[in-house]
Short mmCIF file of C-alpha atoms in Angstrom, two decimals:
data_model
loop_
_atom_site.label_atom_id
_atom_site.label_comp_id
_atom_site.label_asym_id
_atom_site.label_seq_id
_atom_site.Cartn_x
_atom_site.Cartn_y
_atom_site.Cartn_z
CA MET A 16 -24.02 -7.17 9.47
CA ARG A 17 -27.04 -4.93 8.94
CA SER A 18 -25.62 -2.23 11.23
CA LYS A 19 -22.32 -2.26 9.31
CA ILE A 20 -24.17 -1.82 6.00
CA ILE A 21 -26.07 1.14 7.44
CA LEU A 22 -22.83 2.67 8.73
CA ALA A 23 -21.16 2.14 5.34
CA LEU A 24 -24.02 4.00 3.68
CA LEU A 25 -23.77 6.77 6.28
CA PHE A 26 -20.05 6.99 5.59
CA ALA A 27 -20.73 7.30 1.83
CA VAL A 28 -23.32 10.03 2.45
CA ILE A 29 -20.95 12.05 4.66
CA VAL A 30 -18.14 11.95 2.10
CA SER A 31 -20.58 12.80 -0.71
CA VAL A 32 -21.93 15.81 1.17
CA VAL A 33 -18.43 17.14 1.93
CA PHE A 34 -17.33 16.70 -1.70
CA PHE A 35 -20.68 17.59 -3.29
CA HIS A 36 -19.16 20.11 -5.69
CA GLN A 37 -16.42 17.74 -6.81
CA ILE A 38 -18.70 14.73 -7.31
CA LEU A 39 -21.71 16.39 -8.99
CA LYS A 40 -20.27 19.56 -10.52
CA GLY A 41 -16.75 18.49 -11.43
CA TYR A 42 -15.09 21.24 -9.40
CA LEU A 43 -11.43 20.84 -8.47
CA PRO A 44 -10.36 20.75 -4.79
CA PHE A 45 -7.92 23.51 -5.64
CA PRO A 46 -7.84 27.14 -4.40
CA GLY A 47 -8.34 28.68 -7.83
CA ASP A 48 -10.08 31.66 -6.22
CA LEU A 49 -6.75 32.56 -4.62
CA LEU A 50 -4.94 32.17 -7.93
CA VAL A 51 -7.21 34.52 -9.93
CA GLY A 52 -7.72 36.90 -7.01
CA ASN A 53 -4.11 37.49 -6.00
CA GLN A 54 -1.65 36.19 -8.59
CA GLU A 55 -0.43 37.71 -11.83
CA PRO A 56 -1.24 37.54 -14.68
CA TYR A 57 -4.65 36.18 -13.63
CA LYS A 58 -5.64 38.99 -11.28
CA SER A 59 -5.38 41.47 -14.16
CA TYR A 60 -8.38 39.84 -15.86
CA SER A 61 -12.06 39.71 -15.07
CA TYR A 62 -13.70 36.44 -14.02
CA GLN A 63 -17.41 35.65 -13.64
CA GLY A 64 -18.32 39.35 -13.67
CA PHE A 65 -15.84 40.34 -10.97
CA ALA A 66 -13.48 43.24 -11.58
CA PRO A 67 -9.80 42.31 -12.11
CA GLY A 68 -8.26 41.27 -8.80
CA ALA A 69 -11.63 41.38 -7.01
CA VAL A 70 -12.50 37.67 -7.08
CA PRO A 71 -13.47 36.68 -3.50
CA ASN A 72 -10.97 34.29 -1.97
CA LYS A 73 -10.10 32.84 1.41
CA ALA A 74 -6.49 34.13 1.32
CA GLN A 75 -5.23 30.75 2.56
CA GLY A 76 -3.17 27.97 1.01
CA PRO A 77 -0.83 29.75 -1.46
CA ASP A 78 1.55 26.78 -1.21
CA VAL A 79 -0.99 24.68 -3.12
CA ILE A 80 -1.03 26.93 -6.19
CA LYS A 81 2.65 27.88 -6.04
CA GLN A 82 4.23 24.60 -5.02
CA LEU A 83 2.20 21.43 -4.44
CA VAL A 84 0.18 21.37 -7.69
CA PRO A 85 3.05 22.56 -9.96
CA TRP A 86 5.39 20.02 -8.37
CA LYS A 87 2.90 17.17 -8.76
CA LYS A 88 2.21 18.16 -12.35
CA PHE A 89 5.91 18.30 -13.27
CA VAL A 90 6.66 15.05 -11.43
CA THR A 91 3.92 13.10 -13.20
CA GLU A 92 4.73 14.57 -16.62
CA SER A 93 8.35 13.51 -16.13
CA LEU A 94 7.37 10.01 -15.01
CA LYS A 95 5.13 9.66 -18.07
CA LYS A 96 8.24 10.26 -20.18
CA GLY A 97 10.18 7.66 -18.21
CA GLN A 98 12.30 10.33 -16.52
CA ILE A 99 13.07 10.78 -12.83
CA PRO A 100 12.53 14.49 -12.05
CA PHE A 101 15.78 15.26 -10.26
CA TRP A 102 15.65 18.92 -11.33
CA ASP A 103 12.93 21.52 -11.77
CA PRO A 104 14.11 24.00 -14.43
CA TYR A 105 11.07 26.30 -14.03
CA ASN A 106 11.73 27.59 -10.52
CA PHE A 107 14.06 30.63 -10.84
CA SER A 108 17.31 29.27 -12.34
CA GLY A 109 16.30 25.74 -11.41
CA ASN A 110 15.90 23.79 -8.18
CA PRO A 111 16.30 20.19 -6.99
CA LEU A 112 12.91 18.48 -7.16
CA MET A 113 13.37 14.84 -6.21
CA ALA A 114 15.47 15.98 -3.23
CA ASN A 115 12.53 18.15 -2.19
CA PHE A 116 10.78 15.64 0.06
CA GLN A 117 7.36 17.25 -0.41
CA SER A 118 7.37 16.43 -4.12
CA GLY A 119 6.62 12.78 -3.26
CA VAL A 120 8.19 11.54 -6.50
CA PHE A 121 7.97 7.83 -5.62
CA TYR A 122 4.57 7.80 -3.89
CA PRO A 123 2.73 4.82 -5.48
CA LEU A 124 -0.54 6.73 -5.79
CA ASN A 125 1.20 8.84 -8.43
CA LEU A 126 0.11 6.08 -10.79
CA MET A 127 -3.28 7.80 -10.86
CA PHE A 128 -1.70 10.89 -12.37
CA ILE A 129 0.04 8.81 -15.02
CA THR A 130 -3.10 6.96 -16.11
CA LEU A 131 -5.75 9.69 -15.65
CA SER A 132 -6.02 13.34 -16.65
CA PHE A 133 -4.39 15.60 -14.08
CA PRO A 134 -7.65 17.29 -12.92
CA ASN A 135 -9.36 13.92 -12.35
CA ALA A 136 -6.32 12.42 -10.67
CA TRP A 137 -5.89 15.44 -8.37
CA THR A 138 -9.56 15.28 -7.33
CA ILE A 139 -9.34 11.57 -6.53
CA TYR A 140 -6.03 12.16 -4.71
CA ILE A 141 -7.62 14.73 -2.40
CA VAL A 142 -10.95 12.94 -1.93
CA LEU A 143 -9.12 9.74 -0.98
CA THR A 144 -7.65 11.44 2.08
CA PRO A 145 -10.77 11.30 4.30
CA ILE A 146 -12.02 8.07 2.71
CA LEU A 147 -8.85 6.12 3.55
CA SER A 148 -8.54 7.88 6.92
CA ILE A 149 -11.99 6.66 7.98
CA ILE A 150 -11.48 3.12 6.66
CA PHE A 151 -8.07 2.65 8.29
CA MET A 152 -9.17 4.18 11.58
CA TYR A 153 -12.27 1.97 11.57
CA LEU A 154 -10.09 -1.12 11.04
CA PHE A 155 -7.82 -0.16 13.94
CA LEU A 156 -10.65 0.63 16.35
CA ASP A 157 -12.50 -2.52 15.40
CA ARG A 158 -9.57 -4.44 16.92
CA PHE A 159 -10.87 -3.47 20.36
CA ASN A 160 -14.40 -4.83 19.94
CA LEU A 161 -15.98 -1.40 19.95
CA LYS A 162 -19.45 -0.98 18.51
CA PRO A 163 -19.42 -0.15 14.77
CA ALA A 164 -20.96 3.27 15.47
CA ALA A 165 -18.13 4.07 17.92
CA SER A 166 -15.47 3.00 15.42
CA LEU A 167 -17.12 5.10 12.71
CA LEU A 168 -17.24 8.10 15.07
CA GLY A 169 -13.49 7.74 15.64
CA GLY A 170 -12.87 7.48 11.90
CA ILE A 171 -14.96 10.55 11.07
CA SER A 172 -13.44 12.56 13.91
CA PHE A 173 -9.93 11.79 12.62
CA ALA A 174 -10.68 12.24 8.90
CA PHE A 175 -12.47 15.56 9.40
CA CYS A 176 -10.60 16.95 12.39
CA LEU A 177 -9.59 20.53 11.74
CA TYR A 178 -5.94 19.60 11.23
CA MET A 179 -6.77 17.21 8.38
CA VAL A 180 -9.27 19.67 6.88
CA VAL A 181 -7.07 22.78 6.77
CA TRP A 182 -4.24 20.79 5.16
CA MET A 183 -6.42 18.63 2.91
CA GLU A 184 -5.86 20.62 -0.29
CA TYR A 185 -2.10 20.18 0.13
CA GLY A 186 -2.40 16.43 -0.47
CA ASN A 187 0.96 15.25 0.85
CA ILE A 188 0.29 16.02 4.53
CA GLY A 189 -3.03 14.17 4.67
CA HIS A 190 -1.65 11.25 2.67
CA THR A 191 1.23 10.89 5.13
CA LEU A 192 -0.97 10.92 8.22
CA LEU A 193 -3.77 8.69 6.93
CA TRP A 194 -1.48 5.62 7.04
CA LEU A 195 -0.95 5.94 10.82
CA PRO A 196 -4.05 3.96 11.89
CA LEU A 197 -3.21 1.21 9.38
CA ILE A 198 0.36 0.92 10.72
CA LEU A 199 -1.08 0.70 14.24
CA TYR A 200 -3.60 -1.89 13.06
CA PHE A 201 -0.85 -4.20 11.83
CA THR A 202 1.32 -3.36 14.86
CA ASP A 203 -1.47 -4.42 17.21
CA ARG A 204 -1.92 -7.63 15.24
CA PHE A 205 1.84 -8.19 15.31
CA ILE A 206 1.92 -7.87 19.10
CA GLU A 207 -0.73 -10.56 19.31
CA LYS A 208 0.74 -12.77 16.57
CA PRO A 209 4.00 -11.83 14.79
CA THR A 210 3.21 -13.29 11.36
CA ARG A 211 4.67 -12.46 7.96
CA ILE A 212 1.39 -10.82 6.92
CA ASN A 213 1.49 -8.42 9.86
CA PHE A 214 5.18 -7.66 9.26
CA LEU A 215 4.45 -6.97 5.61
CA GLY A 216 1.52 -4.73 6.59
CA ILE A 217 3.75 -2.65 8.86
CA PHE A 218 6.40 -2.43 6.16
CA LEU A 219 4.09 -1.41 3.28
CA ALA A 220 1.96 1.06 5.26
CA SER A 221 5.11 2.69 6.69
CA LEU A 222 6.72 2.90 3.26
CA LEU A 223 3.63 4.56 1.77
CA SER A 224 3.55 7.06 4.64
CA ILE A 225 7.21 7.98 4.08
CA LEU A 226 6.88 8.31 0.32
CA ALA A 227 3.76 10.51 0.57
CA GLY A 228 6.03 13.50 1.16
CA TYR A 229 5.69 15.00 4.66
CA ILE A 230 8.87 14.31 6.62
CA GLN A 231 7.71 15.84 9.91
CA GLY A 232 4.52 13.80 9.81
CA PHE A 233 6.18 10.43 9.38
CA PHE A 234 8.64 11.34 12.17
CA TYR A 235 5.63 11.71 14.50
CA ILE A 236 4.06 8.53 13.14
CA TYR A 237 7.15 6.46 13.90
CA ALA A 238 7.29 7.90 17.41
CA VAL A 239 3.63 6.99 18.09
CA VAL A 240 3.98 3.48 16.64
CA VAL A 241 7.17 2.68 18.62
CA ILE A 242 5.62 3.96 21.86
CA TYR A 243 2.46 1.94 21.24
CA TYR A 244 4.39 -1.25 20.53
CA PHE A 245 6.65 -1.12 23.58
CA VAL A 246 4.10 0.10 26.11
CA LYS A 247 1.43 -2.39 25.09
CA SER A 248 3.83 -5.33 24.66
CA ILE A 249 5.34 -4.76 28.09
CA SER A 250 1.93 -4.19 29.70
CA ILE A 251 0.43 -7.44 28.44
CA LYS A 252 3.76 -9.28 28.92
CA LYS A 253 4.25 -10.17 25.27
CA ILE A 254 7.56 -8.41 24.80
CA LYS A 255 10.11 -10.77 23.27
CA THR A 256 13.54 -9.89 21.92
CA ASN A 257 13.14 -11.75 18.61
CA ASN A 258 9.71 -10.27 17.93
CA THR A 259 10.91 -6.78 18.83
CA VAL A 260 13.86 -7.04 16.43
CA VAL A 261 11.53 -8.14 13.63
CA PHE A 262 9.09 -5.32 14.43
CA LEU A 263 11.86 -2.70 14.36
CA LEU A 264 13.08 -4.11 11.06
CA GLY A 265 9.53 -3.59 9.77
CA LEU A 266 10.02 0.12 10.47
CA LEU A 267 13.65 0.25 9.34
CA PHE A 268 13.24 -1.43 5.94
CA PRO A 269 10.86 1.28 4.61
CA VAL A 270 13.48 3.89 5.50
CA LEU A 271 16.11 1.89 3.62
CA VAL A 272 13.86 1.47 0.59
CA ALA A 273 13.15 5.22 0.60
CA ALA A 274 16.85 6.01 1.18
CA PRO A 275 17.44 7.47 -2.32
CA GLN A 276 14.85 10.15 -1.59
CA ILE A 277 15.76 10.63 2.07
CA LEU A 278 19.52 10.95 1.49
CA LEU A 279 19.03 13.53 -1.25
CA THR A 280 16.70 15.46 1.05
CA LEU A 281 19.22 15.41 3.89
CA GLY A 282 21.86 16.65 1.44
CA LEU A 283 19.57 19.49 0.38
CA PHE A 284 18.98 20.41 4.03
CA GLY A 285 22.68 21.22 4.25
CA TYR A 286 22.20 24.05 1.73
CA SER A 287 19.07 25.44 3.33
CA THR A 288 19.06 28.94 4.77
CA ARG A 289 16.56 27.73 7.35
CA GLY A 290 18.23 26.77 10.62
CA ASN A 291 17.16 26.09 14.18
CA TYR A 292 14.62 28.48 15.66
CA THR A 293 15.70 31.00 18.28
CA LEU A 294 14.02 30.98 21.69
CA GLU A 295 11.98 34.03 20.69
CA GLN A 296 10.82 32.36 17.47
CA ILE A 297 9.90 29.17 19.33
CA GLN A 298 7.80 31.15 21.79
CA LYS A 299 5.91 32.78 18.91
CA ASN A 300 5.34 29.40 17.23
CA LEU A 301 3.90 27.77 20.33
CA ASN A 302 0.27 28.30 21.28
CA PRO A 303 -0.23 30.62 24.26
CA ILE A 304 -2.13 29.06 27.16
CA TYR A 305 -5.30 31.03 26.45
CA TYR A 306 -5.34 29.62 22.90
CA LEU A 307 -6.35 26.25 24.38
CA VAL A 308 -9.94 27.47 24.10
CA THR A 309 -9.76 26.68 20.37
CA THR A 310 -9.65 22.97 21.20
CA ILE A 311 -13.41 23.20 21.76
CA ILE A 312 -14.20 26.52 20.01
CA PRO A 313 -11.96 26.52 16.91
CA ASP A 314 -12.92 29.99 15.64
CA PHE A 315 -12.88 31.73 19.00
CA PHE A 316 -10.31 34.15 17.54
CA GLY A 317 -12.04 34.27 14.16
CA ASN A 318 -11.17 32.65 10.86
CA PRO A 319 -8.91 34.01 8.11
CA ALA A 320 -11.34 32.86 5.41
CA SER A 321 -13.94 35.29 6.76
CA ARG A 322 -11.27 37.96 7.35
CA ASN A 323 -11.94 38.23 11.09
CA PHE A 324 -8.98 36.28 12.49
CA TRP A 325 -7.50 38.68 15.02
CA PHE A 326 -4.87 36.50 16.68
CA ASP A 327 -1.25 37.43 15.92
CA GLY A 328 -0.23 34.17 14.29
CA THR A 329 -1.13 31.59 11.66
CA TYR A 330 -4.50 29.86 11.90
CA ILE A 331 -3.69 26.61 10.10
CA GLU A 332 -0.53 25.95 12.11
CA ARG A 333 -2.40 26.02 15.44
CA VAL A 334 -5.52 23.91 14.95
CA SER A 335 -6.44 21.30 17.59
CA TYR A 336 -10.20 20.88 17.16
CA PHE A 337 -11.48 17.35 16.42
CA GLY A 338 -15.15 17.90 17.21
CA LEU A 339 -16.95 19.06 20.36
CA ILE A 340 -18.94 15.85 20.85
CA PRO A 341 -15.86 13.66 20.25
CA PHE A 342 -13.96 15.87 22.73
CA VAL A 343 -16.57 15.20 25.41
CA PHE A 344 -16.38 11.46 24.74
CA ALA A 345 -12.57 11.61 24.83
CA ILE A 346 -12.56 13.25 28.25
CA PHE A 347 -15.08 10.65 29.42
CA ALA A 348 -12.76 7.85 28.21
CA ILE A 349 -9.76 9.37 30.02
CA SER A 350 -11.69 9.73 33.28
CA THR A 351 -13.42 6.33 33.30
CA LEU A 352 -11.41 3.91 31.15
CA PHE A 353 -7.84 4.94 31.91
CA LYS A 354 -6.92 1.48 33.22
CA LYS A 355 -7.46 0.02 29.75
CA ILE A 356 -4.02 -0.10 28.16
CA GLU A 357 -5.01 1.40 24.78
CA VAL A 358 -6.83 4.25 26.49
CA LYS A 359 -3.86 4.81 28.78
CA ILE A 360 -1.40 5.03 25.86
CA PHE A 361 -3.47 7.46 23.81
CA SER A 362 -4.50 9.50 26.86
CA ILE A 363 -0.87 10.12 27.76
CA LEU A 364 -0.02 11.03 24.16
CA PHE A 365 -3.15 13.21 24.01
CA ILE A 366 -2.12 15.21 27.07
CA PHE A 367 1.60 15.28 26.21
CA THR A 368 1.14 16.58 22.64
CA LEU A 369 -1.20 19.34 23.82
CA PHE A 370 1.30 20.28 26.53
CA ILE A 371 4.34 20.25 24.21
CA SER A 372 2.59 22.51 21.68
CA THR A 373 1.67 25.11 24.33
CA ASP A 374 3.88 27.98 25.44
CA PHE A 375 4.96 26.85 28.88
CA PHE A 376 8.39 27.81 30.20
CA ILE A 377 9.75 24.28 29.91
CA THR A 378 8.42 23.61 26.39
CA ARG A 379 10.28 26.58 24.93
CA PHE A 380 13.61 25.02 25.87
CA PHE A 381 12.60 21.56 24.67
CA TYR A 382 12.66 22.80 21.06
CA LEU A 383 16.15 24.22 21.50
CA ILE A 384 17.49 20.65 21.71
CA PRO A 385 19.17 20.04 18.33
CA ILE A 386 17.01 17.07 17.29
CA PRO A 387 16.50 16.77 13.49
CA VAL A 388 12.96 17.72 12.38
CA ILE A 389 11.97 18.82 15.92
CA SER A 390 14.27 21.86 16.18
CA THR A 391 13.72 23.15 12.64
CA THR A 392 9.97 22.74 12.13
CA VAL A 393 6.79 24.32 13.44
CA ALA A 394 6.17 22.89 16.92
CA THR A 395 2.37 23.06 16.80
CA ARG A 396 2.15 20.55 13.96
CA ILE A 397 2.39 17.88 16.62
CA LEU A 398 -1.26 18.73 17.20
CA SER A 399 -1.93 16.27 14.37
CA VAL A 400 -1.08 13.54 16.89
CA PHE A 401 -3.26 15.24 19.50
CA SER A 402 -6.27 15.17 17.16
CA PHE A 403 -5.56 11.56 16.17
CA CYS A 404 -5.40 10.46 19.81
CA GLY A 405 -8.54 12.47 20.57
CA ALA A 406 -10.44 10.65 17.84
CA ILE A 407 -9.38 7.26 19.24
CA LEU A 408 -10.35 8.24 22.78
CA ALA A 409 -13.70 9.54 21.49
CA ALA A 410 -14.47 6.09 20.07
CA PHE A 411 -13.64 4.42 23.38
CA GLY A 412 -15.70 7.01 25.23
#
């Protein structure tokens, strides 16, 4: 009990240090430097003694100021009025908003934005990403009787892996992925004992992940959860037809509940100018083999925030780093604990996701297969699963 209290305090200290400016100074986790440095009319004015347009900025994350924050603001203002924001009249001549999956209109945590001021709600929304990620990962890892320090290491490695960090200000991506360990927690419990509580846990956590607003992310989540369920159930000889049907219904019902949003999104896809990638585009999107060095040295090719990123590609789309020490522990787990079923599952996913995001001859053609989400999205975002698996393996190691 004493060790868990100490770890809880350590967890609180880590989060407080990372969000020092937000907690003590009231700063927003919002790239305002980019707004006043690059966007009109703001860049025509002077701020804090800087000449117009000369405010230092990291030149990353324009989607946050142009899309994510305006969408969230309009959505919550509409909900406050009792209106469903089907349409955004402020984007050119108007655009569908609810059908835009990233708007996350029905995400339950939007209640914060309705009850609190927008700046406070946005800060809590962003800060909750690593907090919930650590808590849910800790719960999942604690299922395997790991030491509390090991479970906390896995939680921290997942919550602050580079993938979660570079996308943290976006909100919807982190809030989609953070529910994965909780879904796995209830899935693992369901395998052991298929109770109503565990079914309800799978249903609610899956629904929240879907509604958070990152369609590619929840596609990966469902794939990981289904693989985990079948491989572990078969391995420990607890696979039963009735239980499997109930489990699959636990994943299907959230999709049905979210159908109004999903169906509108699929309809909007039909009008999109964005189609399947060509073979040449796929090759450019995949990480070249030599880029694997960034798994242990993330800024080997520089960093765009310091203006020394010299690789011909996008930094945030290619991140795979989840900590050097956790990486060492993960490799140790793969090499020494592979016979353990959980380690085996996440080791295979760990290796597969790194392979499928790298520019090998065979992987280029994999993305030409006309599979929804896979063939029309950036391939390297599957590295979110790689980092997640790495964090789990690090805890075992």
